[in-house]
Tab-separated table of C-alpha atoms in Angstrom:
chain	number	residue	atom	x	y	z
A	1	MET	CA	137.191	112.726	87.414
A	2	THR	CA	140.249	114.213	89.062
A	3	GLU	CA	141.701	117.672	89.139
A	4	PRO	CA	144.542	117.640	86.615
A	5	ASP	CA	146.171	120.742	88.141
A	6	ASP	CA	147.156	118.868	91.314
A	7	PRO	CA	150.856	118.164	90.717
A	8	SER	CA	151.177	115.229	93.158
A	9	PRO	CA	150.969	111.809	91.487
A	10	LEU	CA	147.683	109.926	91.841
A	11	VAL	CA	149.389	106.554	92.151
A	12	SER	CA	152.920	105.925	93.210
A	13	LEU	CA	154.700	102.589	93.574
A	14	GLU	CA	158.027	102.538	95.377
A	15	GLY	CA	160.356	99.541	95.590
A	16	VAL	CA	157.505	97.092	95.042
A	17	ASN	CA	158.326	93.392	94.987
A	18	LYS	CA	155.943	90.530	94.410
A	19	SER	CA	156.517	86.793	94.214
A	20	PHE	CA	154.204	83.889	93.529
A	21	GLY	CA	155.932	81.088	95.406
A	22	THR	CA	159.478	81.019	94.070
A	23	LEU	CA	158.581	83.042	90.988
A	24	HIS	CA	159.687	86.641	91.438
A	25	VAL	CA	157.160	88.372	89.147
A	26	LEU	CA	157.818	92.009	90.030
A	27	LYS	CA	161.284	93.244	90.933
A	28	ASP	CA	161.766	96.563	92.677
A	29	ILE	CA	159.130	98.450	90.705
A	30	ASN	CA	159.089	102.243	90.892
A	31	LEU	CA	156.324	103.919	88.950
A	32	SER	CA	153.995	106.826	89.367
A	33	VAL	CA	150.939	107.909	87.445
A	34	ALA	CA	149.974	111.570	87.348
A	35	ARG	CA	146.401	112.823	87.493
A	36	GLY	CA	144.832	112.679	84.058
A	37	GLU	CA	147.735	110.674	82.677
A	38	VAL	CA	147.286	107.645	80.439
A	39	VAL	CA	150.008	105.084	81.063
A	40	VAL	CA	150.135	102.106	78.737
A	41	VAL	CA	152.065	99.077	79.944
A	42	ILE	CA	153.380	96.780	77.242
A	43	GLY	CA	155.831	93.924	77.063
A	44	PRO	CA	156.133	90.194	76.495
A	45	SER	CA	153.748	87.750	78.216
A	46	GLY	CA	154.767	86.721	81.696
A	47	GLY	CA	156.599	89.987	82.225
A	48	GLY	CA	154.459	91.017	85.198
A	49	LYS	CA	152.209	93.549	83.453
A	50	SER	CA	148.890	92.164	84.670
A	51	THR	CA	150.192	91.655	88.178
A	52	LEU	CA	151.314	95.285	88.241
A	53	CYS	CA	147.837	96.371	87.207
A	54	ARG	CA	146.172	94.182	89.831
A	55	LEU	CA	148.433	95.459	92.605
A	56	VAL	CA	147.129	98.967	92.199
A	57	ASN	CA	143.675	98.094	93.535
A	58	ARG	CA	145.070	95.396	95.766
A	59	LEU	CA	143.579	92.399	93.994
A	60	GLU	CA	147.113	91.152	94.618
A	61	THR	CA	149.049	91.985	97.761
A	62	ILE	CA	152.670	93.093	97.659
A	63	ASP	CA	155.613	91.480	99.444
A	64	SER	CA	157.600	94.659	99.999
A	65	GLY	CA	157.610	98.307	99.033
A	66	THR	CA	154.777	100.810	99.203
A	67	ILE	CA	151.885	101.813	96.983
A	68	THR	CA	150.206	105.125	97.622
A	69	PHE	CA	146.999	106.355	96.031
A	70	ASP	CA	146.032	110.003	96.280
A	71	GLY	CA	148.676	110.467	98.973
A	72	GLN	CA	147.469	107.554	101.121
A	73	GLU	CA	149.005	104.121	101.443
A	74	LEU	CA	146.582	101.441	100.204
A	75	PRO	CA	144.360	100.135	103.034
A	76	ALA	CA	145.099	96.511	103.908
A	77	GLU	CA	141.565	95.180	104.357
A	78	GLY	CA	137.997	95.673	105.431
A	79	LYS	CA	135.768	98.667	104.833
A	80	ALA	CA	138.636	101.048	104.118
A	81	LEU	CA	139.873	98.771	101.341
A	82	ALA	CA	136.359	98.472	99.863
A	83	ARG	CA	135.985	102.270	99.950
A	84	PHE	CA	139.352	102.689	98.237
A	85	ARG	CA	138.464	100.179	95.527
A	86	SER	CA	135.232	101.997	94.801
A	87	ASP	CA	137.392	104.921	93.631
A	88	VAL	CA	139.467	102.794	91.261
A	89	GLY	CA	137.718	101.238	88.300
A	90	MET	CA	138.905	97.926	86.906
A	91	VAL	CA	138.275	96.404	83.508
A	92	PHE	CA	139.259	92.760	83.181
A	93	GLN	CA	140.424	90.694	80.248
A	94	SER	CA	137.466	88.320	80.697
A	95	PHE	CA	134.922	91.135	81.324
A	96	ASN	CA	133.635	89.555	84.544
A	97	LEU	CA	130.170	91.018	84.245
A	98	PHE	CA	127.818	89.711	86.926
A	99	SER	CA	126.226	86.797	85.048
A	100	HIS	CA	122.925	86.774	86.937
A	101	LYS	CA	122.270	90.491	86.520
A	102	THR	CA	121.127	92.468	83.511
A	103	ILE	CA	123.403	94.905	81.702
A	104	LEU	CA	121.761	97.858	83.447
A	105	GLU	CA	121.908	96.127	86.844
A	106	ASN	CA	125.604	95.493	86.307
A	107	VAL	CA	126.121	99.212	85.860
A	108	THR	CA	123.863	100.362	88.718
A	109	LEU	CA	124.814	97.832	91.407
A	110	GLY	CA	127.886	99.720	92.618
A	111	PRO	CA	126.257	103.167	92.665
A	112	ILE	CA	123.215	101.816	94.564
A	113	LYS	CA	124.947	99.501	97.035
A	114	VAL	CA	128.289	101.224	97.529
A	115	ARG	CA	127.563	104.876	96.796
A	116	LYS	CA	124.005	104.627	98.236
A	117	ILE	CA	122.536	106.528	95.297
A	118	ALA	CA	118.759	106.234	94.811
A	119	LYS	CA	117.784	103.511	92.345
A	120	ALA	CA	115.981	105.815	89.896
A	121	GLU	CA	118.891	108.210	89.765
A	122	ALA	CA	121.420	105.377	89.376
A	123	GLU	CA	119.374	103.932	86.511
A	124	LYS	CA	119.166	107.287	84.765
A	125	ARG	CA	122.934	107.713	85.056
A	126	GLY	CA	123.444	104.059	84.073
A	127	MET	CA	121.449	104.524	80.882
A	128	GLU	CA	123.471	107.632	80.042
A	129	LEU	CA	126.672	105.639	80.438
A	130	LEU	CA	125.340	102.750	78.367
A	131	GLU	CA	124.380	105.323	75.739
A	132	ARG	CA	127.908	106.681	75.848
A	133	VAL	CA	129.452	103.248	75.212
A	134	GLY	CA	126.818	102.491	72.582
A	135	ILE	CA	124.797	99.665	74.151
A	136	ALA	CA	121.754	101.380	75.668
A	137	SER	CA	119.491	99.191	73.530
A	138	GLN	CA	120.861	96.080	75.284
A	139	ALA	CA	120.167	97.325	78.842
A	140	ALA	CA	117.614	94.643	79.727
A	141	LYS	CA	119.646	91.703	78.425
A	142	TYR	CA	121.961	89.419	80.374
A	143	PRO	CA	125.729	89.411	79.774
A	144	ALA	CA	125.748	86.014	78.048
A	145	GLN	CA	123.408	87.405	75.369
A	146	LEU	CA	125.925	90.063	74.314
A	147	SER	CA	129.020	89.874	72.133
A	148	GLY	CA	132.424	90.125	73.770
A	149	GLY	CA	132.871	93.680	72.598
A	150	GLN	CA	129.488	94.696	74.007
A	151	GLN	CA	130.273	92.972	77.296
A	152	GLN	CA	133.577	94.776	77.595
A	153	ARG	CA	131.938	98.121	76.869
A	154	THR	CA	129.423	97.309	79.611
A	155	ALA	CA	132.324	96.612	81.927
A	156	ILE	CA	133.760	100.038	81.109
A	157	ALA	CA	130.359	101.630	81.822
A	158	ARG	CA	130.228	99.721	85.118
A	159	ALA	CA	133.603	101.155	86.073
A	160	LEU	CA	132.593	104.675	85.004
A	161	ALA	CA	129.372	104.496	87.019
A	162	MET	CA	131.425	104.715	90.212
A	163	ASP	CA	132.954	108.051	89.118
A	164	PRO	CA	136.404	106.589	89.671
A	165	LYS	CA	139.546	108.638	90.100
A	166	MET	CA	141.299	106.157	87.861
A	167	ILE	CA	140.538	103.112	85.741
A	168	LEU	CA	142.796	100.087	85.410
A	169	PHE	CA	142.560	98.057	82.212
A	170	ASP	CA	144.005	94.548	82.375
A	171	GLU	CA	144.368	93.431	78.738
A	172	PRO	CA	140.838	94.636	77.893
A	173	THR	CA	140.897	93.463	74.278
A	174	SER	CA	142.869	90.217	74.552
A	175	ALA	CA	139.796	87.989	74.851
A	176	LEU	CA	137.915	89.659	72.008
A	177	ASP	CA	137.353	88.550	68.456
A	178	PRO	CA	139.435	90.771	66.169
A	179	GLU	CA	136.460	92.643	64.726
A	180	MET	CA	135.384	93.744	68.206
A	181	VAL	CA	138.696	95.140	69.363
A	182	GLN	CA	138.231	98.511	67.723
A	183	GLU	CA	134.865	99.316	69.310
A	184	VAL	CA	136.385	98.839	72.770
A	185	LEU	CA	139.525	100.793	71.932
A	186	ASP	CA	137.372	103.639	70.612
A	187	VAL	CA	135.596	103.920	73.962
A	188	MET	CA	138.954	103.862	75.771
A	189	THR	CA	140.414	106.494	73.460
A	190	GLY	CA	137.408	108.679	74.203
A	191	LEU	CA	137.994	108.313	77.946
A	192	ALA	CA	141.663	109.176	77.553
A	193	ARG	CA	140.738	112.286	75.605
A	194	ASP	CA	138.296	113.310	78.346
A	195	GLY	CA	141.119	113.302	80.875
A	196	MET	CA	140.482	110.042	82.764
A	197	THR	CA	143.542	108.722	84.575
A	198	MET	CA	144.207	105.314	83.091
A	199	MET	CA	146.663	102.465	83.416
A	200	VAL	CA	146.275	100.127	80.482
A	201	VAL	CA	147.971	96.784	80.065
A	202	THR	CA	147.627	95.880	76.409
A	203	HIS	CA	149.134	94.399	73.296
A	204	GLU	CA	147.452	97.012	71.105
A	205	MET	CA	150.386	99.116	69.914
A	206	GLY	CA	148.116	101.324	67.823
A	207	PHE	CA	146.215	102.335	70.955
A	208	ALA	CA	149.478	102.940	72.812
A	209	ARG	CA	150.711	105.255	70.069
A	210	ARG	CA	147.445	107.096	69.785
A	211	ALA	CA	146.208	107.462	73.341
A	212	ALA	CA	149.153	107.035	75.718
A	213	ASP	CA	150.896	109.896	77.458
A	214	ARG	CA	153.587	107.461	78.482
A	215	VAL	CA	154.540	103.933	77.542
A	216	VAL	CA	156.023	101.593	80.123
A	217	PHE	CA	157.851	98.588	78.753
A	218	MET	CA	158.071	95.644	81.149
A	219	ALA	CA	159.978	92.409	80.767
A	220	GLY	CA	161.159	89.810	83.243
A	221	GLY	CA	159.373	91.529	86.111
A	222	GLU	CA	161.180	94.828	85.647
A	223	ILE	CA	160.377	98.149	84.081
A	224	VAL	CA	162.955	98.108	81.307
A	225	GLU	CA	162.115	101.373	79.661
A	226	GLU	CA	159.528	104.139	79.781
A	227	GLY	CA	158.916	107.188	77.697
A	228	ARG	CA	156.654	109.117	75.370
A	229	PRO	CA	155.037	106.830	72.799
A	230	ASP	CA	156.497	108.582	69.738
A	231	GLU	CA	160.010	108.286	71.165
A	232	PHE	CA	159.541	104.754	72.410
A	233	PHE	CA	158.150	103.356	69.188
A	234	THR	CA	160.533	105.140	66.813
A	235	ASP	CA	163.696	105.107	68.872
A	236	PRO	CA	163.700	102.657	71.807
A	237	ARG	CA	166.753	103.029	74.025
A	238	THR	CA	167.152	99.436	75.213
A	239	ASP	CA	167.948	96.257	73.276
A	240	ARG	CA	165.084	94.395	74.931
A	241	ALA	CA	162.552	96.976	73.796
A	242	ARG	CA	164.064	97.079	70.289
A	243	ASP	CA	163.906	93.298	70.148
A	244	PHE	CA	160.276	93.248	71.361
A	245	LEU	CA	159.179	95.937	68.931
A	246	SER	CA	160.899	94.277	66.000
A	247	LYS	CA	158.922	91.107	66.713
A	248	ILE	CA	155.510	92.743	66.893
A	249	LEU	CA	155.765	95.611	64.435
A	250	THR	CA	157.121	93.801	61.399
A	251	HIS	CA	153.878	92.012	60.571
B	1	MET	CA	90.922	47.915	105.429
B	2	ASP	CA	89.079	48.440	108.684
B	3	ASP	CA	92.397	49.176	110.348
B	4	LEU	CA	93.101	51.817	107.786
B	5	ILE	CA	89.825	53.597	108.498
B	6	LYS	CA	90.105	53.233	112.252
B	7	TYR	CA	93.672	54.465	112.554
B	8	ALA	CA	93.651	56.872	109.640
B	9	PRO	CA	92.999	60.036	111.713
B	10	ASP	CA	95.963	59.324	114.022
B	11	LEU	CA	98.185	58.466	111.092
B	12	LEU	CA	97.112	61.562	109.207
B	13	ALA	CA	97.785	63.758	112.238
B	14	GLY	CA	101.183	62.070	112.527
B	15	PHE	CA	101.927	62.645	108.893
B	16	LEU	CA	100.986	66.316	109.179
B	17	ASP	CA	103.574	66.470	111.957
B	18	ASN	CA	106.144	65.143	109.486
B	19	VAL	CA	105.164	67.885	107.074
B	20	LYS	CA	105.290	70.540	109.798
B	21	LEU	CA	108.719	69.331	110.937
B	22	SER	CA	109.899	69.365	107.317
B	23	LEU	CA	108.735	72.904	106.646
B	24	ILE	CA	110.195	74.363	109.826
B	25	CYS	CA	113.465	72.428	109.622
B	26	GLY	CA	113.763	73.241	105.909
B	27	VAL	CA	113.670	76.961	106.616
B	28	PHE	CA	116.085	76.756	109.547
B	29	ALA	CA	118.466	74.422	107.692
B	30	LEU	CA	118.625	76.760	104.696
B	31	ILE	CA	119.316	79.775	106.917
B	32	LEU	CA	121.870	78.005	109.109
B	33	GLY	CA	123.470	76.318	106.080
B	34	THR	CA	123.907	79.705	104.402
B	35	ILE	CA	125.499	81.119	107.555
B	36	LEU	CA	127.797	78.081	107.788
B	37	VAL	CA	128.948	78.347	104.185
B	38	SER	CA	129.573	82.069	104.645
B	39	MET	CA	131.823	81.151	107.573
B	40	ARG	CA	133.586	78.489	105.541
B	41	VAL	CA	134.550	80.915	102.782
B	42	ALA	CA	135.182	83.909	105.066
B	43	PRO	CA	138.564	85.646	104.983
B	44	THR	CA	138.852	85.294	108.776
B	45	PRO	CA	140.652	82.063	109.723
B	46	VAL	CA	138.767	81.750	113.040
B	47	LEU	CA	135.372	81.787	111.298
B	48	ARG	CA	136.587	79.379	108.629
B	49	GLY	CA	137.931	77.014	111.285
B	50	ALA	CA	134.746	77.155	113.353
B	51	GLY	CA	132.572	76.481	110.292
B	52	THR	CA	134.710	73.575	109.151
B	53	LEU	CA	134.809	72.049	112.633
B	54	TYR	CA	131.032	72.288	113.048
B	55	VAL	CA	130.277	70.801	109.636
B	56	ASN	CA	132.735	67.952	110.021
B	57	ILE	CA	131.489	66.979	113.463
B	58	VAL	CA	127.743	67.253	112.878
B	59	ARG	CA	127.695	65.900	109.326
B	60	ASN	CA	129.595	62.789	110.355
B	61	THR	CA	127.475	62.021	113.406
B	62	PRO	CA	124.478	59.708	112.872
B	63	LEU	CA	121.240	61.688	112.954
B	64	THR	CA	119.815	59.493	115.699
B	65	LEU	CA	122.749	60.489	117.919
B	66	VAL	CA	122.341	64.168	117.050
B	67	LEU	CA	118.673	63.945	118.039
B	68	ALA	CA	119.496	61.986	121.171
B	69	PHE	CA	122.050	64.638	122.111
B	70	SER	CA	119.430	67.293	121.483
B	71	SER	CA	116.932	65.713	123.868
B	72	LEU	CA	119.116	63.914	126.422
B	73	GLY	CA	122.103	66.288	126.345
B	74	LEU	CA	120.724	69.736	125.712
B	75	SER	CA	117.330	69.305	127.316
B	76	ASP	CA	117.622	66.759	130.129
B	77	THR	CA	121.193	67.526	131.189
B	78	ILE	CA	121.757	71.196	130.412
B	79	GLY	CA	118.116	72.124	130.877
B	80	LEU	CA	117.286	73.709	127.518
B	81	THR	CA	113.480	73.841	127.477
B	82	PHE	CA	111.230	75.216	124.752
B	83	SER	CA	107.924	74.431	126.421
B	84	GLU	CA	106.416	72.977	129.595
B	85	THR	CA	104.332	70.598	127.473
B	86	PRO	CA	106.555	67.533	126.907
B	87	SER	CA	105.374	66.869	123.342
B	88	THR	CA	105.841	70.513	122.289
B	89	ASN	CA	109.222	70.593	123.972
B	90	SER	CA	110.425	67.462	122.189
B	91	PHE	CA	109.012	68.742	118.891
B	92	TRP	CA	111.274	71.799	119.062
B	93	LEU	CA	114.238	69.747	120.262
B	94	VAL	CA	113.812	67.600	117.148
B	95	VAL	CA	113.565	70.791	115.059
B	96	LEU	CA	116.837	71.954	116.628
B	97	GLY	CA	118.644	68.658	116.027
B	98	LEU	CA	117.348	68.019	112.526
B	99	SER	CA	117.961	71.625	111.412
B	100	ALA	CA	121.477	71.591	112.847
B	101	TYR	CA	122.154	68.297	111.058
B	102	THR	CA	120.586	69.184	107.686
B	103	ALA	CA	122.294	72.581	107.666
B	104	THR	CA	125.668	70.867	107.250
B	105	PHE	CA	124.466	69.233	104.027
B	106	VAL	CA	122.997	72.514	102.820
B	107	CYS	CA	126.343	74.143	103.599
B	108	GLU	CA	128.312	71.588	101.610
B	109	ALA	CA	125.945	71.748	98.635
B	110	LEU	CA	126.250	75.523	98.618
B	111	ARG	CA	130.010	75.319	98.931
B	112	ALA	CA	130.110	73.139	95.831
B	113	GLY	CA	127.989	75.817	94.152
B	114	ILE	CA	130.343	78.586	95.223
B	115	ASN	CA	133.207	76.660	93.646
B	116	THR	CA	131.455	76.841	90.277
B	117	VAL	CA	131.277	80.662	90.378
B	118	PRO	CA	134.296	81.980	88.461
B	119	ILE	CA	136.845	83.847	90.588
B	120	GLY	CA	136.438	86.826	88.253
B	121	GLN	CA	132.926	87.410	89.637
B	122	ALA	CA	134.320	87.948	93.122
B	123	GLU	CA	137.151	90.104	91.789
B	124	ALA	CA	134.738	92.306	89.860
B	125	ALA	CA	132.560	92.612	92.965
B	126	ARG	CA	135.535	93.672	95.054
B	127	ALA	CA	136.717	96.032	92.332
B	128	ILE	CA	133.514	98.112	92.502
B	129	GLY	CA	133.937	98.401	96.272
B	130	LEU	CA	131.569	95.737	97.597
B	131	THR	CA	132.637	94.361	100.974
B	132	PHE	CA	133.107	90.621	101.490
B	133	LEU	CA	129.592	90.174	102.857
B	134	GLN	CA	128.014	92.296	100.129
B	135	SER	CA	129.745	90.392	97.359
B	136	LEU	CA	128.805	87.087	98.992
B	137	ARG	CA	125.166	88.141	99.350
B	138	MET	CA	124.669	89.907	96.017
B	139	ILE	CA	127.045	88.166	93.624
B	140	ILE	CA	128.400	84.840	94.849
B	141	LEU	CA	125.562	83.186	96.774
B	142	PRO	CA	122.778	84.003	94.263
B	143	GLN	CA	124.811	82.314	91.536
B	144	ALA	CA	125.836	79.445	93.821
B	145	PHE	CA	122.197	78.824	94.849
B	146	ARG	CA	121.085	78.616	91.238
B	147	THR	CA	123.662	75.974	90.383
B	148	VAL	CA	122.798	73.768	93.368
B	149	VAL	CA	118.996	73.923	93.360
B	150	ALA	CA	118.787	70.264	92.310
B	151	PRO	CA	121.275	68.971	94.933
B	152	LEU	CA	119.498	71.100	97.551
B	153	GLY	CA	116.286	69.345	96.491
B	154	SER	CA	117.956	66.017	97.317
B	155	VAL	CA	119.026	67.380	100.683
B	156	MET	CA	115.442	68.452	101.371
B	157	ILE	CA	114.051	65.049	100.307
B	158	ALA	CA	116.483	63.333	102.659
B	159	MET	CA	115.435	65.715	105.420
B	160	ILE	CA	111.721	65.060	104.879
B	161	LYS	CA	112.333	61.325	105.246
B	162	ASN	CA	114.585	61.952	108.239
B	163	THR	CA	111.622	63.397	110.139
B	164	THR	CA	110.600	59.764	110.694
B	165	VAL	CA	113.400	59.255	113.203
B	166	ALA	CA	112.071	62.026	115.453
B	167	ILE	CA	111.558	59.322	118.082
B	168	ALA	CA	115.311	59.469	118.683
B	169	GLY	CA	114.738	62.990	119.964
B	170	GLY	CA	111.851	61.850	122.143
B	171	TYR	CA	109.047	62.993	119.840
B	172	LEU	CA	106.348	60.326	119.634
B	173	MET	CA	103.684	61.811	117.386
B	174	GLU	CA	105.042	61.619	113.840
B	175	SER	CA	103.543	59.078	111.474
B	176	ALA	CA	106.239	56.387	111.330
B	177	PHE	CA	106.132	55.980	115.101
B	178	VAL	CA	102.330	56.107	115.158
B	179	MET	CA	102.357	53.371	112.522
B	180	ARG	CA	104.608	51.111	114.562
B	181	ASP	CA	102.492	51.803	117.607
B	182	THR	CA	99.429	50.846	115.600
B	183	PHE	CA	101.072	47.632	114.397
B	184	ASP	CA	101.829	46.726	118.014
B	185	ASP	CA	98.081	46.818	118.618
B	186	THR	CA	96.751	45.367	115.380
B	187	GLY	CA	99.569	43.414	113.806
B	188	VAL	CA	101.249	44.512	110.623
B	189	SER	CA	98.895	46.016	108.080
B	190	ILE	CA	100.255	46.211	104.538
B	191	PRO	CA	97.668	48.794	103.371
B	192	ILE	CA	98.656	51.167	106.190
B	193	PHE	CA	102.307	50.646	105.362
B	194	ILE	CA	101.794	51.341	101.662
B	195	GLY	CA	99.492	54.250	102.440
B	196	LEU	CA	102.216	55.944	104.457
B	197	VAL	CA	104.821	55.324	101.766
B	198	ILE	CA	102.520	56.934	99.216
B	199	ALA	CA	101.888	59.875	101.536
B	200	PHE	CA	105.639	60.541	101.754
B	201	MET	CA	106.067	60.181	98.018
B	202	LEU	CA	103.286	62.694	97.451
B	203	VAL	CA	105.487	65.211	99.248
B	204	THR	CA	108.978	64.178	98.136
B	205	LEU	CA	108.295	63.544	94.445
B	206	PRO	CA	107.070	67.111	93.810
B	207	VAL	CA	110.097	68.483	95.704
B	208	GLY	CA	112.370	66.585	93.344
B	209	PHE	CA	110.321	67.545	90.290
B	210	VAL	CA	110.083	71.231	91.167
B	211	THR	CA	113.762	71.582	92.074
B	212	SER	CA	114.933	69.930	88.838
B	213	ARG	CA	112.632	72.198	86.839
B	214	LEU	CA	113.872	75.230	88.777
B	215	ALA	CA	117.468	74.154	88.275
B	216	SER	CA	117.205	74.358	84.501
B	217	ARG	CA	115.132	77.539	84.594
B	218	LEU	CA	117.446	79.383	86.976
B	219	ALA	CA	120.712	78.188	85.441
B	220	VAL	CA	123.116	81.107	85.027
B	221	ALA	CA	124.204	81.522	81.421
B	222	ARG	CA	127.919	82.305	81.111
C-alpha cells in the first residue's frame, strides 16, 4: 500500500495522445490520480476508457505526452518496465488467469518469480489473499473449473499478491454473469475502503457512486467531465454526461 | 530366411544406430527448435529476422543437401571435426545436420501453438512484472507445448524415418544402408525388407500413440 500523506500524485498523465491507425482514441488527456484515491472512469463504449487504463501500465504505448508514476516517467522497455509493472496491479475484463496453473499458483507466481519470495512464504500469503477474496477452498483447482466471479476474484488476489502501489481494473465485471457481479464489486469496495489506489473502468454506476472518490466521464477520446460522484450523478455539468446518464439510469 | 539369420546382427546394430540418432537428434531438435521459436516471437527485430531467415532457408532445403553440406561443407571444407574416427565423426555430423533440419519443423509447430495462446495470457504475465523471457518460459511455451504435442509427435516420426538418409552425411552404419549393402551381396530379400519396416514401426507407432494420448491428457482447459 502507499502512504496517503504524500501529496504528490501517484499517476499523472499530461497531454497524452494515442491513435490506432487513423483512429484517434485518446485526445490530449490530462489526468492525475492521488495516493489512496479511487478514480472510476465511465462513459460510452469506444470512448477510450480501456485504452486509458492500459496506458498506465504501458500495455499500450502512447504517441505523445508524458505519463509519470510515483514521480518517474514510465520506463520504455526491458527490466525497468517489468519492475515498474510489478508495482501496478491489473485486473482484466476476461480475467486472464494462467490456464495451466492452479488458483494458488496463479497467485504465487509473481511473488516467487518477480519478488523472489520463498515458495512457502508466498503460498502462506497467497492462501491469506484467497481467504480474503473468499475462494481459499478452490486453491488447488484450475481456472477453467471456477465460475467467472471466482476467477475474477482470483485475478484480484493475484494483483494484490504483488503488494502493488495501485491496481487498474479494466471493466472487471463486464464479462460476468449478472449474479456474479456483486461478489466481485464487494471485493473491490473492500479494497477501496482499505485505501488502495485504484483506477476502475466500469459500467457499474452503483459501484461508482459508492466507492469512487472521483468520477471521470470519457467520450469520444476526451475527458468530458470529472468530479465527485454525488455531484456528477445528481448534477452533471455537461450535456454529454447528462445525455449518457439519462440513458443508463432510467431503467 | 538364412539371410535374415546371417545378416541379422549387422542389421540390428544398424537399427540401433537409427534409434541412437533419433534420440540424440530428438533432444537437440527440441532444444534448438525452442530457441528458434523464442527468436521468432522476440521483441527484438534482429532476433526475429535471424530466426525467420534460418527457418526459411533450412526448412526449404532437402534434407539430403543439408546432410551433404554438413559433411562436405562443414567438415571437409571448413574442417569441423568431432572425432578422429571417421565413422564417429560422420555420426555427429549427421546429428548436427538432422537436428538443425528437424529444429525448423519443431519451431514452426511450436509457433502454431503459441498462436493458440490467448494474448491475454501474455498481457497478464507482463502485468505482474514477468520479463519477456520469463513469460515465454513460464506462461506461453508451456501452454504452446501442450497444444502441439500431437504435431510434434509427427515431426519426431518424420525425424526417426529421416535417420535412414544418414548416408547423405557420409554415415554408413545405419540399417537402411546396411540393408542395401546386404542386398548387393545376396540379392533382394523380402523378409529382411519387411523385418526392417516392422522394426521402424515398432518405434514410430508408439511415438504416435503416446503423443496423441498425451495431447488429450495435457490439453489446457480454457
